[in-house]
Amino acid sequence: MTLSRRRTLQLGLGAVAAAGCSGIERQPVRASDNPKQTFSMTGEMQLKQRAAAKGLIYGSAASYSSLKQDPQFAKLFAETCGILVPENELKWGALRPASDRYDFTQADWMADYAQQNNILFRGHNLAWKHFNPDWLEGVTSRNAEQVLTRHITTVMKRYAGRMHSWDVVNEAIAGIPSWRSDGLQTSPWLTMLDKDYIDIAFRAAAAADPKAMLVYNDTALEYEKPEDERTRSAVLALLRDLKSRKIPVHALGIQAHLDAAETRFNANKLRRFLSDVASLGLKILITEMDVKDQNLPPDRELRDRSVARTYEEYLSVVLDEPAVVAVMTWGLSDRYTWLTETNPRKDGLAIRPLPYDENLGRKPAWNAIARAFDAAPKRS
Ligand code: XIL
């Protein structure tokens, strides 16, 4: 099945994907742009329906303000997405204006929006090195465990039974090379609690909402770059350790912030990593997918094709792994993307990393995702 499917994909990296199937190791070579590549697909179904037809979930992150103040966007979101992830509204910095106060206004509104529109809701995140309130600096090793446990308990109990999954710990490993042999990154939690913070967070999470899928989420897991190799092996070691000590972790979240100009993609290595994770009894979620076009030439059609090819090539590899159960993009429309701030183009042109353009029209990237779902094996 897979080999003939690969042949029909007409991907820039089709040869690499095929090599992955036949077990032959081959270096990836990104094919030059093919203007004839049309990303054609059939049928009228939305992305969430195409995903559901394969037993998968498709959805996206969004902000409170985009959904609340842009009804046209909110309508498109509900039509397209089976799951909603608040982009920032459940992070410490948003929920905790003071050490003795919680502000759930925006997160509650988003939970209601999801429920009213029959969309699953997903939590992001409970322990991260970024987006923390300033008062966290006043927490010490003496009270850190209590502060972390109380936060997780309070926040998770509020949405208990309504959450598909929670990113319990985010980005403990990826980033500048760590001085530690376990690869753990400097973060307030590591400083205060050492690596115990991970156990504490997952244990508190399991007690607070026994129904939610508990996820360890990380980035820089995709490419054949030294830093990604390092992240993959440290993440695998961490997951092995957590599982061996029966810490309640249920899934790995792979952020998948990709770059259309990056050529170091090795499908074989990614497949192996996914199957190693799956063999631990873990599910896998693609949690934050988007594709940078920052370093591509200015031509718009070319950029859109290249971004689309990156989506399809990546998803066609990861969806072959049955443990992968969900795909989320980090935004739905180029109208609202964090990359506008973090990865603008030098020529000043607007970036185009998501499935819908700034006018909420479908892009080749939409077709690419649809094609990957249509070609994916059905989950049992
Ligand atoms: C980003 C948001 O998109 C931005 O709005 C915010 O300013 C910073 O955080 N990895 C993650 C997400 O896990 O939480 C990040 O979201 C993007 C990278």
XYZ file of C-alpha atoms and ligand atoms in Angstrom:
398
model
C 0.000 0.000 0.000
C 2.519 2.551 1.174
C 4.890 2.387 -1.742
C 2.260 2.905 -4.404
C 0.710 5.644 -2.309
C 4.100 7.329 -2.146
C 4.395 7.224 -5.906
C 1.115 9.033 -6.325
C 2.041 11.751 -3.866
C 4.389 13.524 -6.301
C 6.200 15.092 -3.404
C 9.399 17.036 -3.536
C 10.815 14.441 -1.203
C 8.908 11.501 -2.632
C 12.149 9.616 -3.115
C 13.005 9.966 0.529
C 9.581 8.864 1.692
C 9.769 5.880 -0.615
C 13.232 5.031 0.663
C 11.770 5.082 4.155
C 9.209 2.479 3.136
C 11.630 0.183 1.441
C 14.070 0.429 4.311
C 16.861 1.913 2.182
C 18.744 4.730 3.891
C 19.129 7.635 1.505
C 20.116 11.233 2.009
C 17.259 13.658 1.490
C 17.541 15.977 -1.485
C 14.914 18.662 -1.799
C 13.689 18.715 -5.376
C 13.549 22.095 -7.056
C 10.189 23.808 -7.205
C 7.730 22.113 -9.488
C 5.236 24.698 -10.790
C 3.055 21.885 -12.102
C 2.514 20.530 -8.612
C -1.147 21.279 -8.008
C -1.952 19.494 -4.732
C -5.195 18.338 -6.266
C -7.676 16.578 -4.049
C -11.196 15.304 -4.277
C -14.384 15.799 -2.309
C -15.842 18.644 -0.330
C -15.077 17.543 3.199
C -13.514 19.869 5.739
C -10.163 19.018 7.337
C -11.771 17.849 10.587
C -13.995 15.435 8.644
C -11.150 14.075 6.543
C -9.169 13.498 9.726
C -12.145 11.905 11.505
C -12.673 9.532 8.581
C -9.258 8.073 9.511
C -9.828 8.067 13.249
C -7.715 11.218 13.614
C -8.394 14.608 15.155
C -7.572 17.837 13.340
C -7.634 21.237 14.982
C -5.697 24.360 15.753
C -4.523 26.834 18.319
C -6.302 30.185 18.403
C -6.366 33.223 20.623
C -9.313 34.473 22.631
C -9.309 37.797 20.784
C -9.346 36.243 17.302
C -12.362 34.076 18.148
C -14.198 36.715 20.181
C -13.667 39.719 17.925
C -13.630 38.144 14.471
C -16.926 36.296 13.880
C -15.944 35.353 10.339
C -12.819 33.657 11.703
C -14.724 32.028 14.574
C -17.190 30.559 12.061
C -14.408 29.201 9.853
C -12.681 27.759 12.907
C -15.797 25.863 13.978
C -16.330 24.502 10.455
C -12.749 23.352 10.076
C -11.492 22.264 13.470
C -12.323 19.319 15.695
C -10.188 20.599 18.568
C -9.245 24.026 19.975
C -6.040 24.876 21.839
C -5.899 28.266 23.556
C -2.689 29.786 22.198
C -1.728 31.558 25.438
C -4.807 31.775 27.647
C -4.047 28.727 29.800
C -0.404 29.574 30.376
C 0.735 30.707 33.815
C 1.337 34.254 32.618
C -2.260 34.546 31.471
C -4.021 32.726 34.323
C -2.032 33.987 37.309
C -1.977 37.793 37.647
C -0.890 37.346 41.278
C 0.275 34.480 43.459
C -3.089 34.386 45.224
C -5.276 35.023 42.174
C -6.504 33.207 39.069
C -8.165 34.849 36.074
C -10.105 32.324 34.033
C -12.188 34.842 32.060
C -10.645 34.216 28.650
C -10.001 30.507 29.072
C -13.580 29.944 30.275
C -14.940 31.807 27.269
C -12.861 29.576 24.981
C -14.003 26.407 26.748
C -17.619 27.514 26.242
C -17.009 28.395 22.594
C -15.557 24.922 22.058
C -18.449 23.220 23.808
C -21.101 25.224 21.952
C -19.515 24.344 18.648
C -18.902 20.694 19.435
C -15.145 21.136 19.360
C -12.794 19.272 21.683
C -10.748 21.404 24.059
C -7.061 20.967 24.789
C -4.887 22.494 27.504
C -1.499 24.131 26.933
C 0.424 24.163 29.304
C 1.147 23.583 33.014
C 4.944 23.870 33.385
C 7.147 25.801 30.965
C 10.192 28.014 31.168
C 8.450 30.851 29.284
C 5.306 32.929 29.689
C 5.449 32.921 33.474
C 4.297 35.755 35.738
C 6.991 37.887 37.358
C 5.894 36.841 40.837
C 7.121 33.296 40.125
C 10.611 34.654 40.769
C 9.639 34.963 44.426
C 8.902 31.243 44.702
C 11.712 29.208 46.268
C 12.750 25.566 46.446
C 10.913 25.406 49.760
C 7.436 26.175 48.419
C 7.835 25.369 44.695
C 6.305 21.899 44.899
C 3.250 23.276 46.669
C 2.888 26.185 44.201
C 3.183 23.880 41.176
C 0.840 21.233 42.566
C -1.783 23.774 43.610
C -1.726 25.465 40.222
C -2.097 22.209 38.327
C -4.845 20.983 40.647
C -6.844 24.211 40.497
C -6.576 24.706 36.743
C -7.158 21.109 35.738
C -10.062 20.552 38.107
C -11.826 23.580 36.645
C -11.943 21.892 33.228
C -11.932 18.274 34.395
C -13.956 16.017 32.147
C -13.987 18.670 29.390
C -10.347 18.386 28.323
C -9.219 16.035 25.601
C -5.585 16.404 26.677
C -3.145 18.626 28.546
C 0.434 19.550 27.781
C 1.601 18.966 31.336
C 5.267 19.771 30.764
C 6.385 21.846 27.783
C 9.874 22.033 26.278
C 11.876 20.573 29.160
C 14.633 19.575 26.728
C 14.780 21.448 23.408
C 16.788 24.650 23.204
C 20.369 25.710 23.686
C 22.517 22.669 24.531
C 22.089 21.841 28.173
C 25.070 21.374 30.488
C 23.230 18.445 32.056
C 23.714 14.879 30.898
C 19.952 14.337 30.870
C 19.595 17.321 28.513
C 17.137 19.183 30.734
C 16.940 22.926 30.081
C 17.239 25.720 32.541
C 13.797 26.766 33.729
C 12.429 28.155 36.968
C 11.052 24.705 37.784
C 14.355 22.923 37.165
C 16.161 25.470 39.321
C 13.705 25.057 42.184
C 12.892 21.353 42.047
C 15.505 19.780 39.802
C 14.108 17.087 37.532
C 11.523 16.098 40.127
C 9.329 18.891 38.761
C 8.379 16.631 35.859
C 7.228 13.789 38.139
C 5.418 16.236 40.409
C 3.593 17.843 37.486
C 2.423 14.565 35.915
C 1.342 13.082 39.254
C -0.645 16.200 40.156
C -2.194 16.220 36.678
C -3.321 12.583 36.857
C -4.935 13.187 40.244
C -6.708 16.381 39.123
C -8.277 15.063 35.896
C -8.049 11.293 35.505
C -9.816 11.505 32.107
C -7.449 13.846 30.268
C -4.635 12.522 28.111
C -1.401 13.729 29.731
C 1.185 14.911 27.240
C 4.878 15.708 27.334
C 5.301 18.349 24.598
C 8.543 19.427 22.939
C 10.013 21.077 19.861
C 13.049 20.617 17.559
C 12.329 16.936 16.986
C 11.980 16.985 13.210
C 15.189 17.456 11.310
C 18.521 15.824 10.776
C 20.330 18.632 12.574
C 22.652 18.001 15.540
C 20.331 19.871 17.903
C 17.308 17.877 16.755
C 19.196 14.582 17.060
C 20.119 15.590 20.579
C 16.537 16.530 21.420
C 15.162 13.272 20.016
C 17.495 11.093 22.039
C 17.073 13.089 25.263
C 13.268 13.110 24.878
C 13.247 9.375 24.267
C 15.426 8.808 27.336
C 13.142 11.016 29.436
C 10.014 9.184 28.273
C 11.631 5.795 28.917
C 12.573 6.894 32.399
C 9.091 8.256 33.164
C 7.414 5.088 31.895
C 9.814 2.806 33.774
C 8.926 4.596 37.007
C 5.184 4.524 36.219
C 4.834 8.300 36.055
C 1.453 8.897 34.372
C 2.445 10.197 30.933
C 0.226 9.118 28.052
C 1.527 10.833 24.949
C 4.334 12.758 23.304
C 3.416 16.082 21.710
C 5.609 17.002 18.761
C 5.317 20.697 18.036
C 6.415 20.534 14.367
C 7.323 24.149 13.739
C 8.784 23.426 10.314
C 10.730 25.498 7.810
C 10.077 25.217 4.077
C 13.672 26.243 3.353
C 15.182 23.506 5.543
C 16.581 20.585 3.557
C 17.799 18.393 6.405
C 14.747 16.162 6.680
C 15.348 12.457 7.102
C 12.133 10.475 6.923
C 13.823 7.274 8.081
C 15.118 8.825 11.265
C 11.788 10.413 12.036
C 9.959 7.132 11.447
C 12.317 5.332 13.773
C 11.900 7.945 16.470
C 8.098 7.754 16.222
C 8.118 3.986 16.431
C 10.500 4.063 19.418
C 8.085 6.413 21.200
C 5.100 4.265 20.229
C 6.835 1.140 21.535
C 6.750 2.685 25.016
C 2.962 2.479 24.824
C 2.611 6.210 24.206
C 0.343 8.015 21.740
C 1.773 10.836 19.637
C 0.168 14.184 18.844
C 1.416 16.737 16.338
C 0.643 19.748 18.456
C 1.788 23.030 16.883
C 2.399 22.583 13.192
C 3.230 25.544 10.980
C 5.698 26.072 8.127
C 7.984 29.108 7.930
C 8.402 30.768 4.527
C 10.717 33.430 5.908
C 13.743 32.358 3.891
C 12.078 31.468 0.591
C 12.190 33.711 -2.512
C 9.442 36.353 -2.668
C 7.283 34.729 -5.383
C 3.976 34.011 -3.687
C 2.903 30.956 -5.673
C 6.307 29.394 -5.243
C 6.224 30.003 -1.499
C 2.748 28.540 -1.204
C 3.771 25.414 -3.112
C 6.890 24.987 -1.039
C 4.998 25.394 2.231
C 2.338 22.948 1.008
C 4.955 20.408 -0.005
C 6.498 20.630 3.448
C 3.130 19.970 5.097
C 2.375 16.991 2.889
C 5.801 15.444 3.047
C 5.968 15.686 6.833
C 2.416 14.549 7.483
C 2.651 11.650 5.060
C 5.554 10.313 7.114
C 4.120 10.875 10.582
C 0.626 9.641 9.725
C 2.067 6.300 8.684
C 2.766 5.757 12.397
C -0.481 4.405 13.922
C 0.344 5.912 17.344
C -0.163 9.396 15.864
C -3.746 10.300 16.745
C -4.065 14.052 16.226
C -2.704 16.921 14.154
C -2.984 20.505 15.329
C -1.705 23.555 13.474
C -0.488 26.562 15.464
C -3.082 28.804 13.896
C -5.503 28.366 11.034
C -5.148 31.506 8.953
C -2.170 33.705 8.065
C -4.297 36.523 9.523
C -3.280 35.321 12.989
C 0.134 33.734 13.386
C 2.814 34.189 16.028
C 5.432 33.912 13.238
C 4.557 37.440 12.078
C 6.367 38.610 15.206
C 9.053 35.956 15.543
C 9.901 35.136 11.909
C 9.116 38.089 9.640
C 10.599 38.293 6.148
C 13.444 40.671 5.434
C 11.654 41.964 2.306
C 8.639 42.984 4.398
C 6.212 40.666 2.571
C 3.570 39.049 4.753
C 4.431 35.500 5.765
C 2.177 32.592 4.689
C 2.720 29.623 7.046
C -0.834 28.293 7.597
C -3.604 26.478 5.662
C -5.799 29.573 5.130
C -4.603 32.938 3.814
C -5.178 36.314 5.452
C -8.575 36.562 3.681
C -9.569 33.143 5.039
C -9.215 31.526 1.609
C -7.805 28.010 1.267
C -4.173 27.744 0.224
C -2.225 24.854 -1.324
C -1.226 24.034 2.269
C -4.891 23.258 2.970
C -4.929 20.835 0.045
C -1.673 19.310 1.230
C -3.103 18.586 4.679
C -6.315 17.241 3.136
C -4.284 14.960 0.852
C -2.216 13.673 3.762
C -5.367 12.846 5.749
C -6.981 11.199 2.716
C -3.888 9.042 2.181
C -3.397 8.146 5.860
C -4.087 4.612 7.057
C -7.249 4.360 9.148
C -6.729 4.112 12.903
C -8.463 1.151 14.449
C 3.678 31.222 21.514
C 2.445 32.028 21.142
O 2.028 31.655 19.848
C 2.773 33.499 21.200
O 1.593 34.267 21.011
C 3.389 33.846 22.544
O 3.818 35.180 22.537
C 4.571 32.945 22.869
O 4.171 31.598 22.777
N 6.001 26.662 21.464
C 4.957 26.615 22.362
C 3.887 27.669 22.321
O 4.839 25.638 23.105
O 3.351 27.929 23.583
C 4.413 28.943 21.717
O 3.327 29.846 21.585
C 5.081 28.675 20.397
C 6.267 27.753 20.564
